[in-house]
Amino acid sequence: MPTFVYEAMNQAGQEVKDEVQAASSEDALSKIRNLGYFPTRIREKGGKKKGPSTAVMGKKKVKRTFTIGGVPTKTITQFTRQLSTLQDAGLPILRSLHILQQQQRPGVLKNVLHDVSEDIEGGTTLSEAFAKHPKAFNRLYVNMVAAGETGGVLDVILLRLAEFMEKAQRLKRRVIGAMVYPVVVISFAVIIVSGIMYFVIPKFEDIFVDFDVELPKMTQMLIDVSNWFIKGRPPGWAVVGLSPLLIFLFFKIVRQSKGGRYVVDVISLKIPVFGSILEKTAVARFTRTLGTLINAGVPILEAINITRDTSGNEVYARALQKVHDEIREGDSMANPLRATKVCDGIVVNMIDVGEETGDLDKMLIKVADNYDEEVDTAVNSLVSLLEPIMVVVLGAIVGFIVVSLFLPLVSLIESVSSGI
């Protein structure tokens, strides 16, 4: 009976090399799988070596779909929690990935999981396979998974990672949700006022010209604005309509460079009320990220580098770079962070206490939780402040238009009455 030499992965993801006697390669594959291994390479002893595809003979080829873009954070979060559950149940990582791949709809993640499964079948670790797909799994994700593999607690790390992403998404939704109401109200107000300028004001102008009425300054100003809106070079309606897009593109281009991002972030942090929310959001994000990485066993310097790259704010990224350099020179984390002056004293003091007690990760998570609550309070306060401001501003605009249109009508009525 022929002897086959094989390489396989056991349920723990470790590589196994051995021999098995079988009548054929298919029989050898069956025996290897019955041992609880997943074969990656197999060849008859003394025969020609076969590639990885031999190990998966009979496996149905997965049809790939054409996709563009990345994977939504919500989808990655759901996948992470499901993978954590399957790992906690004791399923091999490959089988877990195959199960999750089958239940995915055609798209980016399904293609990614197919590639990840093939890489693992070829002997690559899960973190290395994830690292090949940065549009789906960022550096934070990959390093957390690598820490879980090293410590043998992948299921626990995946659960923490899912909870981290859920809290980050919850904070982001809270801020965005608070901005929806003002943006919608302002957008409708701009549309309505634009309609008045384009359709209503010209008709009143024709009436005033026909009756040869002397126009008050307010009315003349309103008519001038309407004429600019319709006949300006460029017309006002185009300026009003394209301004948000042009502003968005301008900031998008500026933020392509580190210097541009830094300037934009510095200016954003100095905006009254809104800047305070951005500051608290940035602190909550970087402390939660750093605390989660340290808790997962990632070395402090590597954890700070990852946090710096995923902070989302260049001001805090530069501060974390200074902290990293000082720690490498032998300093603590609290002292250089205090010198950067990007965090409140309470944050620095809690980090200092965490370093002294050896519970830095727990202190960082507590800071993040506290700042999440402060962001929630600040967002609610901002919405409460914006509502009366918008009412007053819109009332002033409408009042100006009404008064400007009716002042000439009053003069016209008076002149007609005196003529009678």
GROMACS .gro file of C-alpha atoms in nm:
model
  420
    1MET     CA    1   0.000   0.000   0.000
    2PRO     CA    2   0.145   0.344  -0.096
    3THR     CA    3   0.264   0.582   0.173
    4PHE     CA    4   0.168   0.949   0.158
    5VAL     CA    5   0.356   1.235   0.323
    6TYR     CA    6   0.132   1.519   0.433
    7GLU     CA    7   0.126   1.858   0.601
    8ALA     CA    8  -0.187   1.959   0.791
    9MET     CA    9  -0.329   2.196   1.051
   10ASN     CA   10  -0.473   2.066   1.377
   11GLN     CA   11  -0.771   2.220   1.558
   12ALA     CA   12  -0.542   2.459   1.746
   13GLY     CA   13  -0.408   2.592   1.418
   14GLN     CA   14  -0.066   2.426   1.460
   15GLU     CA   15   0.116   2.265   1.171
   16VAL     CA   16   0.146   1.885   1.166
   17LYS     CA   17   0.376   1.681   0.941
   18ASP     CA   18   0.338   1.303   0.922
   19GLU     CA   19   0.286   1.002   0.698
   20VAL     CA   20  -0.016   0.782   0.630
   21GLN     CA   21  -0.069   0.463   0.431
   22ALA     CA   22  -0.363   0.466   0.190
   23ALA     CA   23  -0.475   0.311  -0.137
   24SER     CA   24  -0.506   0.651  -0.309
   25SER     CA   25  -0.468   1.020  -0.244
   26GLU     CA   26  -0.844   1.049  -0.187
   27ASP     CA   27  -0.826   0.771   0.072
   28ALA     CA   28  -0.528   0.948   0.234
   29LEU     CA   29  -0.723   1.272   0.252
   30SER     CA   30  -1.014   1.093   0.419
   31LYS     CA   31  -0.787   0.931   0.679
   32ILE     CA   32  -0.613   1.262   0.757
   33ARG     CA   33  -0.944   1.439   0.806
   34ASN     CA   34  -1.066   1.157   1.031
   35LEU     CA   35  -0.769   1.234   1.256
   36GLY     CA   36  -0.911   1.584   1.304
   37TYR     CA   37  -0.655   1.751   1.080
   38PHE     CA   38  -0.707   1.982   0.785
   39PRO     CA   39  -0.458   1.877   0.513
   40THR     CA   40  -0.273   2.153   0.328
   41ARG     CA   41  -0.021   1.946   0.128
   42ILE     CA   42  -0.002   1.581   0.036
   43ARG     CA   43   0.221   1.375  -0.190
   44GLU     CA   44   0.297   1.011  -0.240
   45LYS     CA   45   0.629   0.920  -0.080
   46GLY     CA   46   0.889   0.918  -0.355
   47GLY     CA   47   0.642   1.077  -0.601
   48LYS     CA   48   0.590   1.429  -0.734
   49LYS     CA   49   0.489   1.686  -0.474
   50LYS     CA   50   0.143   1.832  -0.516
   51GLY     CA   51   0.033   2.183  -0.433
   52PRO     CA   52  -0.217   2.300  -0.178
   53SER     CA   53  -0.506   2.246  -0.414
   54THR     CA   54  -0.460   1.866  -0.376
   55ALA     CA   55  -0.552   1.901  -0.014
   56VAL     CA   56  -0.890   2.034  -0.097
   57MET     CA   57  -0.985   1.803  -0.382
   58GLY     CA   58  -1.356   1.791  -0.435
   59LYS     CA   59  -1.404   2.125  -0.261
   60LYS     CA   60  -1.660   2.334  -0.442
   61LYS     CA   61  -1.514   2.640  -0.605
   62VAL     CA   62  -1.659   2.959  -0.463
   63LYS     CA   63  -1.789   3.205  -0.717
   64ARG     CA   64  -1.644   3.550  -0.655
   65THR     CA   65  -1.840   3.866  -0.722
   66PHE     CA   66  -1.702   4.195  -0.846
   67THR     CA   67  -1.698   4.448  -0.563
   68ILE     CA   68  -1.560   4.792  -0.486
   69GLY     CA   69  -1.503   4.979  -0.163
   70GLY     CA   70  -1.458   4.844   0.187
   71VAL     CA   71  -1.667   4.665   0.447
   72PRO     CA   72  -1.902   4.865   0.675
   73THR     CA   73  -1.796   4.872   1.040
   74LYS     CA   74  -2.134   4.734   1.144
   75THR     CA   75  -2.078   4.425   0.925
   76ILE     CA   76  -1.726   4.372   1.062
   77THR     CA   77  -1.856   4.406   1.418
   78GLN     CA   78  -2.126   4.145   1.359
   79PHE     CA   79  -1.874   3.910   1.196
   80THR     CA   80  -1.632   3.952   1.488
   81ARG     CA   81  -1.894   3.871   1.749
   82GLN     CA   82  -2.008   3.563   1.554
   83LEU     CA   83  -1.649   3.443   1.509
   84SER     CA   84  -1.591   3.489   1.882
   85THR     CA   85  -1.899   3.277   1.959
   86LEU     CA   86  -1.786   2.997   1.727
   87GLN     CA   87  -1.436   2.999   1.875
   88ASP     CA   88  -1.578   2.989   2.227
   89ALA     CA   89  -1.780   2.683   2.120
   90GLY     CA   90  -1.455   2.506   2.029
   91LEU     CA   91  -1.488   2.497   1.649
   92PRO     CA   92  -1.166   2.500   1.443
   93ILE     CA   93  -1.090   2.840   1.296
   94LEU     CA   94  -1.121   2.717   0.937
   95ARG     CA   95  -1.460   2.566   0.994
   96SER     CA   96  -1.574   2.885   1.169
   97LEU     CA   97  -1.462   3.094   0.873
   98HIS     CA   98  -1.634   2.861   0.625
   99ILE     CA   99  -1.959   2.883   0.823
  100LEU     CA  100  -1.947   3.261   0.834
  101GLN     CA  101  -1.848   3.282   0.469
  102GLN     CA  102  -2.148   3.073   0.361
  103GLN     CA  103  -2.395   3.295   0.546
  104GLN     CA  104  -2.257   3.618   0.398
  105ARG     CA  105  -2.429   3.784   0.105
  106PRO     CA  106  -2.219   3.828  -0.210
  107GLY     CA  107  -1.992   4.123  -0.147
  108VAL     CA  108  -1.654   4.239  -0.023
  109LEU     CA  109  -1.658   4.046   0.305
  110LYS     CA  110  -1.754   3.718   0.140
  111ASN     CA  111  -1.462   3.751  -0.103
  112VAL     CA  112  -1.228   3.846   0.181
  113LEU     CA  113  -1.329   3.546   0.393
  114HIS     CA  114  -1.271   3.320   0.093
  115ASP     CA  115  -0.917   3.455   0.055
  116VAL     CA  116  -0.852   3.435   0.430
  117SER     CA  117  -0.965   3.070   0.437
  118GLU     CA  118  -0.732   2.985   0.149
  119ASP     CA  119  -0.440   3.159   0.321
  120ILE     CA  120  -0.500   2.969   0.643
  121GLU     CA  121  -0.522   2.641   0.450
  122GLY     CA  122  -0.178   2.729   0.314
  123GLY     CA  123  -0.036   2.764   0.664
  124THR     CA  124  -0.081   3.139   0.727
  125THR     CA  125  -0.195   3.256   1.069
  126LEU     CA  126  -0.532   3.429   1.105
  127SER     CA  127  -0.378   3.769   1.181
  128GLU     CA  128  -0.144   3.747   0.882
  129ALA     CA  129  -0.436   3.653   0.656
  130PHE     CA  130  -0.643   3.946   0.791
  131ALA     CA  131  -0.349   4.185   0.739
  132LYS     CA  132  -0.369   4.125   0.362
  133HIS     CA  133  -0.712   4.294   0.356
  134PRO     CA  134  -0.673   4.641   0.515
  135LYS     CA  135  -1.006   4.760   0.368
  136ALA     CA  136  -1.183   4.509   0.590
  137PHE     CA  137  -0.948   4.466   0.887
  138ASN     CA  138  -0.747   4.768   1.000
  139ARG     CA  139  -0.419   4.762   1.189
  140LEU     CA  140  -0.591   4.771   1.528
  141TYR     CA  141  -0.799   4.467   1.437
  142VAL     CA  142  -0.501   4.268   1.305
  143ASN     CA  143  -0.284   4.336   1.610
  144MET     CA  144  -0.564   4.244   1.850
  145VAL     CA  145  -0.612   3.913   1.669
  146ALA     CA  146  -0.236   3.851   1.673
  147ALA     CA  147  -0.232   3.909   2.050
  148GLY     CA  148  -0.521   3.665   2.091
  149GLU     CA  149  -0.339   3.399   1.887
  150THR     CA  150  -0.019   3.442   2.087
  151GLY     CA  151  -0.198   3.420   2.422
  152GLY     CA  152  -0.432   3.139   2.317
  153VAL     CA  153  -0.737   3.350   2.402
  154LEU     CA  154  -0.861   3.436   2.054
  155ASP     CA  155  -1.228   3.402   2.150
  156VAL     CA  156  -1.191   3.646   2.441
  157ILE     CA  157  -0.998   3.898   2.230
  158LEU     CA  158  -1.255   3.882   1.950
  159LEU     CA  159  -1.532   3.945   2.203
  160ARG     CA  160  -1.347   4.248   2.342
  161LEU     CA  161  -1.283   4.369   1.990
  162ALA     CA  162  -1.652   4.342   1.903
  163GLU     CA  163  -1.749   4.531   2.219
  164PHE     CA  164  -1.488   4.798   2.142
  165MET     CA  165  -1.623   4.851   1.789
  166GLU     CA  166  -1.983   4.857   1.913
  167LYS     CA  167  -1.904   5.129   2.168
  168ALA     CA  168  -1.709   5.329   1.909
  169GLN     CA  169  -2.001   5.303   1.665
  170ARG     CA  170  -2.249   5.397   1.937
  171LEU     CA  171  -2.051   5.713   2.012
  172LYS     CA  172  -2.027   5.799   1.642
  173ARG     CA  173  -2.401   5.743   1.588
  174ARG     CA  174  -2.476   5.963   1.889
  175VAL     CA  175  -2.282   6.256   1.746
  176ILE     CA  176  -2.413   6.209   1.391
  177GLY     CA  177  -2.770   6.160   1.513
  178ALA     CA  178  -2.755   6.488   1.703
  179MET     CA  179  -2.645   6.670   1.389
  180VAL     CA  180  -2.922   6.529   1.167
  181TYR     CA  181  -3.199   6.753   1.302
  182PRO     CA  182  -3.014   7.086   1.260
  183VAL     CA  183  -2.884   6.989   0.915
  184VAL     CA  184  -3.232   6.891   0.794
  185VAL     CA  185  -3.391   7.210   0.929
  186ILE     CA  186  -3.120   7.433   0.781
  187SER     CA  187  -3.140   7.253   0.445
  188PHE     CA  188  -3.516   7.299   0.419
  189ALA     CA  189  -3.482   7.663   0.527
  190VAL     CA  190  -3.224   7.729   0.253
  191ILE     CA  191  -3.447   7.561  -0.007
  192ILE     CA  192  -3.754   7.764   0.096
  193VAL     CA  193  -3.569   8.097   0.109
  194SER     CA  194  -3.408   8.018  -0.229
  195GLY     CA  195  -3.753   7.953  -0.374
  196ILE     CA  196  -3.877   8.288  -0.241
  197MET     CA  197  -3.577   8.467  -0.392
  198TYR     CA  198  -3.620   8.298  -0.731
  199PHE     CA  199  -3.999   8.296  -0.778
  200VAL     CA  200  -4.166   8.543  -0.536
  201ILE     CA  201  -3.940   8.849  -0.513
  202PRO     CA  202  -3.926   8.913  -0.894
  203LYS     CA  203  -4.308   8.931  -0.906
  204PHE     CA  204  -4.313   9.192  -0.630
  205GLU     CA  205  -4.039   9.383  -0.812
  206ASP     CA  206  -4.259   9.399  -1.124
  207ILE     CA  207  -4.548   9.537  -0.915
  208PHE     CA  208  -4.327   9.804  -0.760
  209VAL     CA  209  -4.193   9.906  -1.105
  210ASP     CA  210  -4.546   9.932  -1.253
  211PHE     CA  211  -4.663  10.162  -0.975
  212ASP     CA  212  -4.340  10.360  -0.970
  213VAL     CA  213  -4.310  10.332  -0.591
  214GLU     CA  214  -4.002  10.464  -0.412
  215LEU     CA  215  -3.849  10.161  -0.245
  216PRO     CA  216  -3.716  10.161   0.112
  217LYS     CA  217  -3.353  10.052   0.162
  218MET     CA  218  -3.459   9.717   0.308
  219THR     CA  219  -3.673   9.640   0.004
  220GLN     CA  220  -3.404   9.750  -0.241
  221MET     CA  221  -3.151   9.531  -0.060
  222LEU     CA  222  -3.386   9.230  -0.084
  223ILE     CA  223  -3.444   9.292  -0.457
  224ASP     CA  224  -3.068   9.324  -0.517
  225VAL     CA  225  -3.010   8.991  -0.345
  226SER     CA  226  -3.286   8.833  -0.556
  227ASN     CA  227  -3.133   8.973  -0.878
  228TRP     CA  228  -2.792   8.838  -0.779
  229PHE     CA  229  -2.953   8.504  -0.698
  230ILE     CA  230  -3.108   8.482  -1.048
  231LYS     CA  231  -2.886   8.689  -1.278
  232GLY     CA  232  -2.552   8.706  -1.097
  233ARG     CA  233  -2.222   8.595  -1.252
  234PRO     CA  234  -2.209   8.326  -1.128
  235PRO     CA  235  -2.578   8.311  -1.030
  236GLY     CA  236  -2.650   8.298  -0.660
  237TRP     CA  237  -2.847   7.977  -0.683
  238ALA     CA  238  -2.537   7.801  -0.817
  239VAL     CA  239  -2.321   7.945  -0.537
  240VAL     CA  240  -2.568   7.838  -0.270
  241GLY     CA  241  -2.616   7.492  -0.422
  242LEU     CA  242  -2.250   7.415  -0.486
  243SER     CA  243  -2.096   7.576  -0.177
  244PRO     CA  244  -2.144   7.272   0.054
  245LEU     CA  245  -1.989   7.042  -0.208
  246LEU     CA  246  -1.697   7.280  -0.275
  247ILE     CA  247  -1.631   7.322   0.098
  248PHE     CA  248  -1.639   6.944   0.145
  249LEU     CA  249  -1.397   6.889  -0.144
  250PHE     CA  250  -1.169   7.165  -0.018
  251PHE     CA  251  -1.136   7.008   0.327
  252LYS     CA  252  -1.101   6.665   0.167
  253ILE     CA  253  -0.805   6.786  -0.038
  254VAL     CA  254  -0.650   6.976   0.253
  255ARG     CA  255  -0.669   6.668   0.476
  256GLN     CA  256  -0.469   6.462   0.226
  257SER     CA  257  -0.148   6.590   0.389
  258LYS     CA  258  -0.049   6.561   0.755
  259GLY     CA  259   0.007   6.937   0.778
  260GLY     CA  260  -0.337   7.007   0.635
  261ARG     CA  261  -0.502   6.759   0.870
  262TYR     CA  262  -0.325   6.917   1.166
  263VAL     CA  263  -0.440   7.270   1.073
  264VAL     CA  264  -0.801   7.157   1.017
  265ASP     CA  265  -0.808   6.962   1.345
  266VAL     CA  266  -0.657   7.253   1.542
  267ILE     CA  267  -0.920   7.491   1.403
  268SER     CA  268  -1.200   7.238   1.466
  269LEU     CA  269  -1.099   7.194   1.830
  270LYS     CA  270  -1.118   7.572   1.886
  271ILE     CA  271  -1.478   7.606   1.760
  272PRO     CA  272  -1.702   7.701   2.057
  273VAL     CA  273  -1.913   7.412   2.194
  274PHE     CA  274  -1.856   7.192   1.887
  275GLY     CA  275  -1.479   7.187   1.952
  276SER     CA  276  -1.537   7.062   2.305
  277ILE     CA  277  -1.741   6.770   2.169
  278LEU     CA  278  -1.465   6.684   1.920
  279GLU     CA  279  -1.205   6.698   2.198
  280LYS     CA  280  -1.401   6.467   2.427
  281THR     CA  281  -1.470   6.230   2.137
  282ALA     CA  282  -1.099   6.213   2.048
  283VAL     CA  283  -0.998   6.146   2.410
  284ALA     CA  284  -1.263   5.876   2.447
  285ARG     CA  285  -1.148   5.712   2.124
  286PHE     CA  286  -0.775   5.703   2.191
  287THR     CA  287  -0.807   5.598   2.557
  288ARG     CA  288  -1.046   5.315   2.472
  289THR     CA  289  -0.825   5.198   2.185
  290LEU     CA  290  -0.508   5.209   2.395
  291GLY     CA  291  -0.675   5.045   2.696
  292THR     CA  292  -0.816   4.765   2.482
  293LEU     CA  293  -0.478   4.696   2.319
  294ILE     CA  294  -0.287   4.693   2.649
  295ASN     CA  295  -0.552   4.466   2.804
  296ALA     CA  296  -0.506   4.229   2.508
  297GLY     CA  297  -0.134   4.201   2.582
  298VAL     CA  298   0.001   4.422   2.304
  299PRO     CA  299   0.333   4.586   2.410
  300ILE     CA  300   0.289   4.948   2.519
  301LEU     CA  301   0.502   5.104   2.242
  302GLU     CA  302   0.326   4.906   1.969
  303ALA     CA  303  -0.011   4.983   2.128
  304ILE     CA  304   0.063   5.357   2.122
  305ASN     CA  305   0.172   5.338   1.757
  306ILE     CA  306  -0.153   5.163   1.663
  307THR     CA  307  -0.358   5.412   1.867
  308ARG     CA  308  -0.176   5.701   1.700
  309ASP     CA  309  -0.257   5.567   1.352
  310THR     CA  310  -0.624   5.508   1.436
  311SER     CA  311  -0.689   5.819   1.650
  312GLY     CA  312  -0.864   6.006   1.367
  313ASN     CA  313  -0.728   6.340   1.490
  314GLU     CA  314  -0.384   6.471   1.390
  315VAL     CA  315  -0.348   6.681   1.707
  316TYR     CA  316  -0.379   6.372   1.926
  317ALA     CA  317  -0.175   6.163   1.683
  318ARG     CA  318   0.120   6.401   1.722
  319ALA     CA  319   0.076   6.404   2.099
  320LEU     CA  320   0.083   6.023   2.108
  321GLN     CA  321   0.398   6.023   1.894
  322LYS     CA  322   0.569   6.243   2.156
  323VAL     CA  323   0.447   6.010   2.431
  324HIS     CA  324   0.584   5.711   2.238
  325ASP     CA  325   0.926   5.875   2.197
  326GLU     CA  326   0.948   5.965   2.567
  327ILE     CA  327   0.846   5.617   2.682
  328ARG     CA  328   1.114   5.470   2.457
  329GLU     CA  329   1.363   5.692   2.637
  330GLY     CA  330   1.250   5.553   2.972
  331ASP     CA  331   0.984   5.804   3.083
  332SER     CA  332   0.632   5.719   3.199
  333MET     CA  333   0.322   5.784   2.990
  334ALA     CA  334   0.164   6.048   3.215
  335ASN     CA  335   0.451   6.303   3.212
  336PRO     CA  336   0.486   6.351   2.833
  337LEU     CA  337   0.107   6.341   2.792
  338ARG     CA  338   0.078   6.620   3.049
  339ALA     CA  339   0.340   6.821   2.858
  340THR     CA  340   0.141   6.800   2.531
  341LYS     CA  341  -0.158   6.976   2.701
  342VAL     CA  342  -0.411   6.794   2.483
  343CYS     CA  343  -0.592   6.627   2.775
  344ASP     CA  344  -0.755   6.755   3.092
  345GLY     CA  345  -0.569   6.712   3.419
  346ILE     CA  346  -0.810   6.441   3.537
  347VAL     CA  347  -0.721   6.224   3.238
  348VAL     CA  348  -0.346   6.256   3.301
  349ASN     CA  349  -0.388   6.192   3.674
  350MET     CA  350  -0.593   5.877   3.617
  351ILE     CA  351  -0.330   5.749   3.373
  352ASP     CA  352  -0.060   5.830   3.632
  353VAL     CA  353  -0.248   5.632   3.897
  354GLY     CA  354  -0.299   5.347   3.651
  355GLU     CA  355   0.075   5.326   3.586
  356GLU     CA  356   0.154   5.326   3.958
  357THR     CA  357  -0.098   5.052   4.039
  358GLY     CA  358  -0.034   4.841   3.727
  359ASP     CA  359  -0.394   4.886   3.610
  360LEU     CA  360  -0.327   5.125   3.322
  361ASP     CA  361  -0.565   4.941   3.088
  362LYS     CA  362  -0.852   4.959   3.337
  363MET     CA  363  -0.792   5.329   3.403
  364LEU     CA  364  -0.790   5.406   3.031
  365ILE     CA  365  -1.121   5.223   2.983
  366LYS     CA  366  -1.270   5.417   3.278
  367VAL     CA  367  -1.156   5.745   3.121
  368ALA     CA  368  -1.317   5.640   2.792
  369ASP     CA  369  -1.646   5.549   2.965
  370ASN     CA  370  -1.653   5.883   3.149
  371TYR     CA  371  -1.585   6.079   2.834
  372ASP     CA  372  -1.849   5.883   2.643
  373GLU     CA  373  -2.102   6.005   2.900
  374GLU     CA  374  -1.968   6.360   2.877
  375VAL     CA  375  -1.999   6.351   2.498
  376ASP     CA  376  -2.359   6.236   2.532
  377THR     CA  377  -2.433   6.525   2.771
  378ALA     CA  378  -2.249   6.778   2.550
  379VAL     CA  379  -2.433   6.661   2.237
  380ASN     CA  380  -2.771   6.695   2.409
  381SER     CA  381  -2.672   7.042   2.529
  382LEU     CA  382  -2.565   7.139   2.177
  383VAL     CA  383  -2.897   7.026   2.032
  384SER     CA  384  -3.085   7.218   2.303
  385LEU     CA  385  -2.876   7.525   2.220
  386LEU     CA  386  -2.915   7.495   1.844
  387GLU     CA  387  -3.294   7.470   1.847
  388PRO     CA  388  -3.367   7.822   1.984
  389ILE     CA  389  -3.080   7.969   1.779
  390MET     CA  390  -3.227   7.823   1.459
  391VAL     CA  391  -3.575   7.950   1.550
  392VAL     CA  392  -3.441   8.302   1.610
  393VAL     CA  393  -3.231   8.309   1.292
  394LEU     CA  394  -3.507   8.169   1.071
  395GLY     CA  395  -3.757   8.407   1.230
  396ALA     CA  396  -3.526   8.701   1.160
  397ILE     CA  397  -3.484   8.598   0.795
  398VAL     CA  398  -3.857   8.550   0.739
  399GLY     CA  399  -3.936   8.872   0.925
  400PHE     CA  400  -3.687   9.068   0.713
  401ILE     CA  401  -3.841   8.934   0.392
  402VAL     CA  402  -4.200   9.006   0.503
  403VAL     CA  403  -4.126   9.359   0.626
  404SER     CA  404  -3.920   9.440   0.314
  405LEU     CA  405  -4.206   9.333   0.086
  406PHE     CA  406  -4.486   9.504   0.274
  407LEU     CA  407  -4.325   9.843   0.339
  408PRO     CA  408  -4.367   9.954  -0.027
  409LEU     CA  409  -4.722   9.814  -0.029
  410VAL     CA  410  -4.809  10.032   0.269
  411SER     CA  411  -4.668  10.338   0.088
  412LEU     CA  412  -4.862  10.237  -0.226
  413ILE     CA  413  -5.187  10.204  -0.031
  414GLU     CA  414  -5.133  10.540   0.138
  415SER     CA  415  -5.067  10.713  -0.197
  416VAL     CA  416  -5.377  10.557  -0.350
  417SER     CA  417  -5.588  10.659  -0.048
  418SER     CA  418  -5.464  11.022  -0.060
  419GLY     CA  419  -5.537  11.038  -0.434
  420ILE     CA  420  -5.894  10.937  -0.372
   0.00000   0.00000   0.00000
